[in-house]
mmCIF file of C-alpha atoms in Angstrom:
data_model
loop_
_atom_site.group_PDB
_atom_site.id
_atom_site.type_symbol
_atom_site.label_atom_id
_atom_site.label_comp_id
_atom_site.label_asym_id
_atom_site.label_seq_id
_atom_site.Cartn_x
_atom_site.Cartn_y
_atom_site.Cartn_z
ATOM 1 C CA MET R 27 33.471 -46.806 58.507
ATOM 2 C CA THR R 28 33.864 -43.721 60.666
ATOM 3 C CA LEU R 29 32.096 -40.450 59.902
ATOM 4 C CA PHE R 30 35.322 -38.964 58.561
ATOM 5 C CA GLU R 31 36.012 -41.943 56.312
ATOM 6 C CA THR R 32 32.436 -42.075 55.018
ATOM 7 C CA LEU R 33 32.201 -38.392 54.185
ATOM 8 C CA SER R 34 35.689 -38.255 52.693
ATOM 9 C CA LYS R 35 34.565 -40.755 50.042
ATOM 10 C CA ALA R 36 31.537 -38.672 49.049
ATOM 11 C CA PRO R 37 31.521 -36.517 45.890
ATOM 12 C CA CYS R 38 32.691 -32.934 46.358
ATOM 13 C CA ASP R 39 29.848 -31.394 44.380
ATOM 14 C CA ALA R 40 27.008 -31.902 46.891
ATOM 15 C CA LEU R 41 26.282 -30.751 50.428
ATOM 16 C CA THR R 42 26.099 -33.455 53.088
ATOM 17 C CA ARG R 43 22.495 -33.973 54.165
ATOM 18 C CA CYS R 44 21.675 -34.335 57.839
ATOM 19 C CA VAL R 45 18.167 -35.045 59.128
ATOM 20 C CA GLY R 46 17.471 -33.628 62.560
ATOM 21 C CA ILE R 47 15.210 -35.636 64.857
ATOM 22 C CA ASP R 48 13.523 -33.213 67.255
ATOM 23 C CA PRO R 49 10.389 -34.659 68.901
ATOM 24 C CA THR R 50 9.128 -31.368 70.261
ATOM 25 C CA GLN R 51 5.758 -31.060 71.955
ATOM 26 C CA ASP R 52 4.424 -28.963 69.064
ATOM 27 C CA THR R 53 5.615 -31.421 66.419
ATOM 28 C CA LEU R 54 4.191 -34.470 68.166
ATOM 29 C CA SER R 55 0.875 -32.656 68.535
ATOM 30 C CA ALA R 56 0.854 -31.658 64.870
ATOM 31 C CA TRP R 57 1.453 -35.289 63.913
ATOM 32 C CA GLY R 58 -1.370 -36.491 66.146
ATOM 33 C CA LEU R 59 1.031 -38.241 68.515
ATOM 34 C CA ASP R 60 0.992 -38.262 72.308
ATOM 35 C CA ASP R 61 3.595 -36.069 73.997
ATOM 36 C CA THR R 62 5.248 -39.114 75.552
ATOM 37 C CA ALA R 63 8.355 -41.208 75.016
ATOM 38 C CA THR R 64 6.226 -43.566 72.928
ATOM 39 C CA GLY R 65 5.091 -40.681 70.759
ATOM 40 C CA ALA R 66 8.707 -39.556 70.378
ATOM 41 C CA GLN R 67 9.671 -43.071 69.322
ATOM 42 C CA LYS R 68 6.979 -43.223 66.624
ATOM 43 C CA PHE R 69 8.067 -39.817 65.351
ATOM 44 C CA ALA R 70 11.755 -40.757 65.306
ATOM 45 C CA LEU R 71 11.166 -44.040 63.482
ATOM 46 C CA THR R 72 9.253 -42.182 60.777
ATOM 47 C CA MET R 73 12.105 -39.693 60.382
ATOM 48 C CA LEU R 74 14.581 -42.581 60.104
ATOM 49 C CA GLU R 75 12.491 -44.217 57.401
ATOM 50 C CA ALA R 76 12.470 -40.961 55.450
ATOM 51 C CA ALA R 77 16.206 -40.425 55.932
ATOM 52 C CA HIS R 78 17.188 -43.944 54.843
ATOM 53 C CA ASN R 79 18.960 -43.776 51.452
ATOM 54 C CA ASN R 80 18.271 -40.024 51.295
ATOM 55 C CA ALA R 81 20.712 -38.606 53.858
ATOM 56 C CA SER R 82 24.097 -39.517 55.284
ATOM 57 C CA ILE R 83 23.513 -38.436 58.877
ATOM 58 C CA VAL R 84 20.703 -38.218 61.399
ATOM 59 C CA LYS R 85 20.966 -35.878 64.346
ATOM 60 C CA PRO R 86 18.744 -36.606 67.347
ATOM 61 C CA GLN R 87 18.452 -33.623 69.663
ATOM 62 C CA VAL R 88 19.112 -35.253 73.023
ATOM 63 C CA ALA R 89 17.105 -32.722 75.043
ATOM 64 C CA TYR R 90 13.833 -33.682 73.380
ATOM 65 C CA PHE R 91 14.298 -37.266 74.520
ATOM 66 C CA GLU R 92 15.790 -36.400 77.897
ATOM 67 C CA ARG R 93 12.645 -34.475 78.832
ATOM 68 C CA PHE R 94 10.898 -37.852 79.201
ATOM 69 C CA GLY R 95 13.472 -39.065 81.730
ATOM 70 C CA ALA R 96 14.662 -42.654 81.805
ATOM 71 C CA GLU R 97 12.035 -43.771 79.290
ATOM 72 C CA GLY R 98 13.167 -41.062 76.901
ATOM 73 C CA TYR R 99 16.744 -42.270 77.117
ATOM 74 C CA ARG R 100 15.596 -45.831 76.462
ATOM 75 C CA VAL R 101 13.844 -44.654 73.313
ATOM 76 C CA LEU R 102 16.867 -42.610 72.255
ATOM 77 C CA THR R 103 19.162 -45.596 72.731
ATOM 78 C CA ASP R 104 16.882 -47.757 70.574
ATOM 79 C CA ILE R 105 16.670 -45.062 67.878
ATOM 80 C CA ILE R 106 20.463 -44.742 67.743
ATOM 81 C CA LYS R 107 20.856 -48.498 67.333
ATOM 82 C CA GLU R 108 18.162 -48.638 64.656
ATOM 83 C CA ALA R 109 19.706 -45.763 62.706
ATOM 84 C CA ARG R 110 23.167 -47.296 62.738
ATOM 85 C CA SER R 111 21.755 -50.675 61.690
ATOM 86 C CA MET R 112 20.274 -48.881 58.653
ATOM 87 C CA GLY R 113 23.716 -47.580 57.708
ATOM 88 C CA LEU R 114 23.019 -44.031 58.824
ATOM 89 C CA LEU R 115 25.653 -42.079 60.722
ATOM 90 C CA VAL R 116 24.359 -40.781 64.060
ATOM 91 C CA LEU R 117 25.350 -37.409 65.434
ATOM 92 C CA ALA R 118 24.157 -36.854 69.010
ATOM 93 C CA ASP R 119 23.290 -33.187 69.410
ATOM 94 C CA ALA R 120 24.154 -33.180 73.098
ATOM 95 C CA LYS R 121 26.375 -30.066 73.362
ATOM 96 C CA ARG R 122 28.212 -31.507 76.341
ATOM 97 C CA GLY R 123 30.753 -29.270 78.042
ATOM 98 C CA ASP R 124 32.465 -29.875 81.370
ATOM 99 C CA ILE R 125 35.874 -30.460 82.915
ATOM 100 C CA GLY R 126 38.183 -33.323 83.824
ATOM 101 C CA SER R 127 36.660 -36.604 84.873
ATOM 102 C CA THR R 128 33.150 -35.238 84.294
ATOM 103 C CA ILE R 129 33.594 -34.632 80.582
ATOM 104 C CA ASP R 130 35.256 -38.035 80.366
ATOM 105 C CA ALA R 131 32.174 -39.573 81.994
ATOM 106 C CA TYR R 132 30.000 -37.953 79.341
ATOM 107 C CA SER R 133 32.279 -39.351 76.655
ATOM 108 C CA GLN R 134 31.915 -42.852 78.109
ATOM 109 C CA ALA R 135 28.153 -42.618 77.558
ATOM 110 C CA TRP R 136 28.434 -41.741 73.868
ATOM 111 C CA LEU R 137 31.770 -42.725 72.350
ATOM 112 C CA GLY R 138 33.351 -46.111 71.730
ATOM 113 C CA ASP R 139 32.234 -49.717 71.509
ATOM 114 C CA LYS R 140 31.407 -49.920 75.225
ATOM 115 C CA ALA R 141 29.238 -46.794 75.232
ATOM 116 C CA PRO R 142 25.568 -47.563 76.003
ATOM 117 C CA MET R 143 24.476 -44.918 73.487
ATOM 118 C CA GLN R 144 27.303 -45.276 70.980
ATOM 119 C CA VAL R 145 27.172 -42.677 68.236
ATOM 120 C CA ASP R 146 29.426 -41.716 65.353
ATOM 121 C CA ALA R 147 29.714 -38.076 66.383
ATOM 122 C CA ILE R 148 28.727 -35.659 69.109
ATOM 123 C CA THR R 149 28.447 -31.904 69.587
ATOM 124 C CA VAL R 150 30.321 -30.256 72.456
ATOM 125 C CA THR R 151 30.705 -26.732 73.775
ATOM 126 C CA PRO R 152 34.209 -25.367 74.504
ATOM 127 C CA TYR R 153 33.217 -22.347 76.556
ATOM 128 C CA LEU R 154 34.623 -23.763 79.796
ATOM 129 C CA GLY R 155 37.942 -23.631 77.975
ATOM 130 C CA PHE R 156 38.972 -25.714 74.986
ATOM 131 C CA GLY R 157 41.453 -27.641 77.103
ATOM 132 C CA SER R 158 38.620 -28.924 79.280
ATOM 133 C CA LEU R 159 37.495 -31.080 76.330
ATOM 134 C CA LYS R 160 40.758 -33.028 76.182
ATOM 135 C CA PRO R 161 39.477 -36.291 77.793
ATOM 136 C CA LEU R 162 36.505 -36.427 75.430
ATOM 137 C CA LEU R 163 38.609 -35.589 72.379
ATOM 138 C CA GLU R 164 41.113 -38.287 73.286
ATOM 139 C CA ARG R 165 38.363 -40.879 73.678
ATOM 140 C CA ALA R 166 36.871 -39.826 70.331
ATOM 141 C CA HIS R 167 40.274 -40.159 68.708
ATOM 142 C CA ASP R 168 40.732 -43.667 70.100
ATOM 143 C CA ALA R 169 37.175 -44.698 69.179
ATOM 144 C CA GLY R 170 37.204 -43.321 65.641
ATOM 145 C CA ALA R 171 34.360 -40.941 66.517
ATOM 146 C CA TYR R 172 33.997 -37.317 65.407
ATOM 147 C CA VAL R 173 33.500 -34.251 67.582
ATOM 148 C CA PHE R 174 31.804 -31.067 66.401
ATOM 149 C CA VAL R 175 32.933 -28.156 68.584
ATOM 150 C CA VAL R 176 30.407 -25.328 68.893
ATOM 151 C CA THR R 177 32.391 -22.399 67.544
ATOM 152 C CA ARG R 178 30.112 -19.772 66.001
ATOM 153 C CA SER R 179 26.549 -20.758 66.750
ATOM 154 C CA SER R 180 23.414 -19.773 64.852
ATOM 155 C CA ASN R 181 21.542 -18.332 67.835
ATOM 156 C CA PRO R 182 21.748 -14.520 68.146
ATOM 157 C CA GLU R 183 22.223 -14.750 71.927
ATOM 158 C CA GLY R 184 25.656 -16.296 71.367
ATOM 159 C CA THR R 185 27.043 -13.402 69.366
ATOM 160 C CA VAL R 186 28.121 -11.141 72.241
ATOM 161 C CA LEU R 187 30.197 -13.883 73.866
ATOM 162 C CA GLN R 188 31.554 -15.483 70.712
ATOM 163 C CA GLU R 189 32.570 -12.199 69.065
ATOM 164 C CA HIS R 190 34.228 -10.793 72.188
ATOM 165 C CA GLY R 191 37.887 -9.844 71.988
ATOM 166 C CA SER R 192 40.464 -9.397 69.271
ATOM 167 C CA PRO R 193 40.850 -11.883 67.739
ATOM 168 C CA LYS R 194 37.266 -12.861 68.353
ATOM 169 C CA LEU R 195 36.697 -15.687 70.796
ATOM 170 C CA TRP R 196 35.188 -17.976 68.165
ATOM 171 C CA GLN R 197 38.266 -17.447 66.004
ATOM 172 C CA THR R 198 40.522 -18.556 68.861
ATOM 173 C CA ILE R 199 38.428 -21.739 69.089
ATOM 174 C CA LEU R 200 39.239 -22.375 65.421
ATOM 175 C CA ASP R 201 42.913 -21.940 66.303
ATOM 176 C CA ASP R 202 42.524 -24.492 69.108
ATOM 177 C CA ILE R 203 40.905 -26.965 66.713
ATOM 178 C CA ARG R 204 43.718 -26.465 64.205
ATOM 179 C CA THR R 205 46.327 -27.048 66.908
ATOM 180 C CA TRP R 206 44.570 -30.286 67.898
ATOM 181 C CA GLU R 207 44.619 -31.371 64.235
ATOM 182 C CA VAL R 208 48.354 -30.746 63.970
ATOM 183 C CA ILE R 209 49.076 -32.927 67.007
ATOM 184 C CA HIS R 210 46.438 -35.653 66.636
ATOM 185 C CA GLY R 211 45.419 -35.632 62.967
ATOM 186 C CA ASN R 212 42.323 -34.303 61.238
ATOM 187 C CA LYS R 213 39.994 -37.304 61.470
ATOM 188 C CA THR R 214 38.423 -36.482 64.840
ATOM 189 C CA ILE R 215 37.416 -32.859 65.052
ATOM 190 C CA GLY R 216 35.312 -30.290 63.220
ATOM 191 C CA ALA R 217 33.212 -27.288 64.112
ATOM 192 C CA VAL R 218 29.673 -26.028 64.446
ATOM 193 C CA VAL R 219 29.309 -22.750 62.571
ATOM 194 C CA GLY R 220 25.868 -21.392 61.828
ATOM 195 C CA ALA R 221 24.564 -21.205 58.280
ATOM 196 C CA THR R 222 23.035 -17.911 59.407
ATOM 197 C CA VAL R 223 26.525 -16.313 59.394
ATOM 198 C CA PRO R 224 27.838 -17.343 55.941
ATOM 199 C CA SER R 225 30.798 -14.964 55.951
ATOM 200 C CA ASP R 226 32.022 -16.463 59.235
ATOM 201 C CA LEU R 227 31.431 -19.967 57.881
ATOM 202 C CA LYS R 228 33.486 -19.155 54.796
ATOM 203 C CA TYR R 229 36.323 -17.916 57.023
ATOM 204 C CA ALA R 230 36.140 -21.076 59.142
ATOM 205 C CA LEU R 231 36.198 -23.333 56.066
ATOM 206 C CA GLU R 232 39.353 -21.591 54.912
ATOM 207 C CA GLN R 233 41.016 -21.856 58.330
ATOM 208 C CA LEU R 234 40.252 -25.568 58.687
ATOM 209 C CA PRO R 235 40.529 -26.939 55.127
ATOM 210 C CA ASN R 236 40.293 -30.599 56.185
ATOM 211 C CA ALA R 237 37.483 -30.381 58.750
ATOM 212 C CA TYR R 238 33.759 -31.019 58.471
ATOM 213 C CA PHE R 239 31.269 -28.384 59.576
ATOM 214 C CA LEU R 240 27.827 -28.771 61.057
ATOM 215 C CA THR R 241 25.855 -25.739 59.905
ATOM 216 C CA PRO R 242 22.612 -25.217 61.849
ATOM 217 C CA GLY R 243 20.155 -22.527 60.873
ATOM 218 C CA ILE R 244 18.706 -23.962 57.659
ATOM 219 C CA GLY R 245 14.951 -23.591 57.418
ATOM 220 C CA LYS R 246 13.260 -22.105 60.491
ATOM 221 C CA GLN R 247 16.179 -19.745 61.234
ATOM 222 C CA GLY R 248 16.216 -18.383 57.700
ATOM 223 C CA ALA R 249 19.316 -19.832 56.016
ATOM 224 C CA LYS R 250 18.981 -21.703 52.715
ATOM 225 C CA PRO R 251 21.045 -24.609 51.359
ATOM 226 C CA GLU R 252 21.765 -22.715 48.140
ATOM 227 C CA ASP R 253 23.468 -19.992 50.207
ATOM 228 C CA MET R 254 26.127 -22.532 51.229
ATOM 229 C CA LYS R 255 27.147 -23.540 47.725
ATOM 230 C CA ALA R 256 29.309 -20.487 47.066
ATOM 231 C CA LEU R 257 31.466 -20.950 50.167
ATOM 232 C CA THR R 258 33.768 -23.814 49.163
ATOM 233 C CA PRO R 259 34.359 -26.062 46.145
ATOM 234 C CA ASP R 260 34.380 -29.077 48.491
ATOM 235 C CA LEU R 261 30.689 -28.939 49.351
ATOM 236 C CA LYS R 262 30.596 -32.254 51.203
ATOM 237 C CA ARG R 263 32.434 -30.582 54.113
ATOM 238 C CA ILE R 264 29.280 -28.571 54.820
ATOM 239 C CA ILE R 265 26.756 -30.686 56.728
ATOM 240 C CA VAL R 266 23.385 -29.089 56.142
ATOM 241 C CA SER R 267 20.963 -30.013 58.900
ATOM 242 C CA SER R 268 17.228 -29.485 58.905
ATOM 243 C CA SER R 269 15.029 -30.602 61.788
ATOM 244 C CA ARG R 270 11.721 -28.875 62.357
ATOM 245 C CA GLY R 271 11.473 -27.764 58.747
ATOM 246 C CA LEU R 272 11.479 -31.398 57.642
ATOM 247 C CA ALA R 273 9.197 -32.489 60.471
ATOM 248 C CA ALA R 274 6.686 -29.872 59.357
ATOM 249 C CA GLU R 275 6.263 -31.862 56.124
ATOM 250 C CA GLY R 276 5.133 -34.954 58.077
ATOM 251 C CA PRO R 277 3.735 -37.241 59.163
ATOM 252 C CA GLU R 278 3.738 -38.952 55.758
ATOM 253 C CA VAL R 279 7.113 -40.515 54.975
ATOM 254 C CA THR R 280 6.860 -39.713 51.271
ATOM 255 C CA ASP R 281 6.408 -35.999 51.983
ATOM 256 C CA ILE R 282 9.358 -35.870 54.385
ATOM 257 C CA ARG R 283 11.490 -37.808 51.953
ATOM 258 C CA ALA R 284 10.668 -35.371 49.160
ATOM 259 C CA ALA R 285 11.675 -32.464 51.390
ATOM 260 C CA ILE R 286 15.002 -34.140 52.244
ATOM 261 C CA THR R 287 15.876 -34.475 48.559
ATOM 262 C CA LYS R 288 15.560 -30.693 48.187
ATOM 263 C CA ILE R 289 18.312 -29.992 50.727
#
């Protein structure tokens, strides 16, 4: 089943758990692993084992694999395949954003049965213009994949740009997403809105009542899962992701697994 179909069947009374897989240099060192693609692979496999039967989604941060070059991408490809074979949905945190044939080329890498790194969902950035994402969105629609559009991010550096104008720029992105839903249906597109800005997240949930939201900022950035539970009665639409906070509980699988259950 697609991400939309899987999550739509979940109970409404629980947040959707997402386990971030971020093999940072500091984390690998703390786990006693080499800062290499092999070390990243060992780390990622442990996170998958902990996530299995405890979370719906895993979210590898592409940059932390890409830093190892071709070998890192080989490891990432293997991790994606392993996760999907375990029944986990895979969300590539790639934040791709480009124009025309270039964004379509990115989409060919990630979306659809012929994609070498096929995932169930991907993050993209619309700040070259929402219309520039059209080729990727169309491919996602055809492939049954889901796209999370960075709308109101959790990093403070994004505030000046995203809150510019009246209406605010991030609010116009919500309008663009809603327009896409009207034309193409609501099974393809959602938004990234930081858990660190709960009032903005509440507004976004109201504006897009059928969409799913990736909500970064839980843990290290200060937001808490319990803060999300007052924002909507349909809690499954809020995908709560924790990456380094969970990794900090490792390297023992049982400890990571216990931390996941508290999300």
